[in-house]
Amino acid sequence: MTLPVATVERIIREAGVERVSSSATKAMIDASEAYIKSISTKAYSYTQHAGRNTLKDIDIFAALNGNE
């Protein structure tokens, strides 16, 4: 599964970028997906440490903040 091109282009434009190439959009999609996978892996370790099977927002925030 991949992030929608139109959504990623909209986010890039909301950051103030006036024009974006298709290759830049593709690179942003790849980078975003890698980032999401990385944070998800870290967050799930917090889920498991808490003795749960369900990933929660607190696990994601902990992973983003690097809380042990």
CSV table of C-alpha atoms in Angstrom, one decimal, residues 14-43:
chain,number,residue,atom,x,y,z
A,14,GLU,CA,0.5,23.4,2.8
A,15,ALA,CA,4.1,23.7,3.9
A,16,GLY,CA,4.5,26.6,1.5
A,17,VAL,CA,5.9,24.9,-1.5
A,18,GLU,CA,4.5,26.3,-4.7
A,19,ARG,CA,5.6,23.7,-7.2
A,20,VAL,CA,6.6,20.1,-6.7
A,21,SER,CA,7.9,17.6,-9.2
A,22,SER,CA,6.5,14.1,-9.4
A,23,SER,CA,9.9,12.7,-8.4
A,24,ALA,CA,10.0,14.9,-5.3
A,25,THR,CA,6.5,13.7,-4.4
A,26,LYS,CA,7.5,10.1,-4.9
A,27,ALA,CA,10.6,10.7,-2.7
A,28,MET,CA,8.4,12.2,0.0
A,29,ILE,CA,6.0,9.2,-0.2
A,30,ASP,CA,9.0,6.8,0.2
A,31,ALA,CA,10.5,8.8,3.1
A,32,SER,CA,7.1,9.1,4.8
A,33,GLU,CA,6.4,5.4,4.6
A,34,ALA,CA,9.8,4.6,6.0
A,35,TYR,CA,9.3,7.0,8.9
A,36,ILE,CA,5.8,5.6,9.7
A,37,LYS,CA,7.2,2.0,9.7
A,38,SER,CA,10.1,3.1,11.9
A,39,ILE,CA,7.8,4.8,14.4
A,40,SER,CA,5.4,1.9,14.3
A,41,THR,CA,8.1,-0.6,15.2
A,42,LYS,CA,9.3,1.5,18.1
A,43,ALA,CA,5.7,2.2,19.3
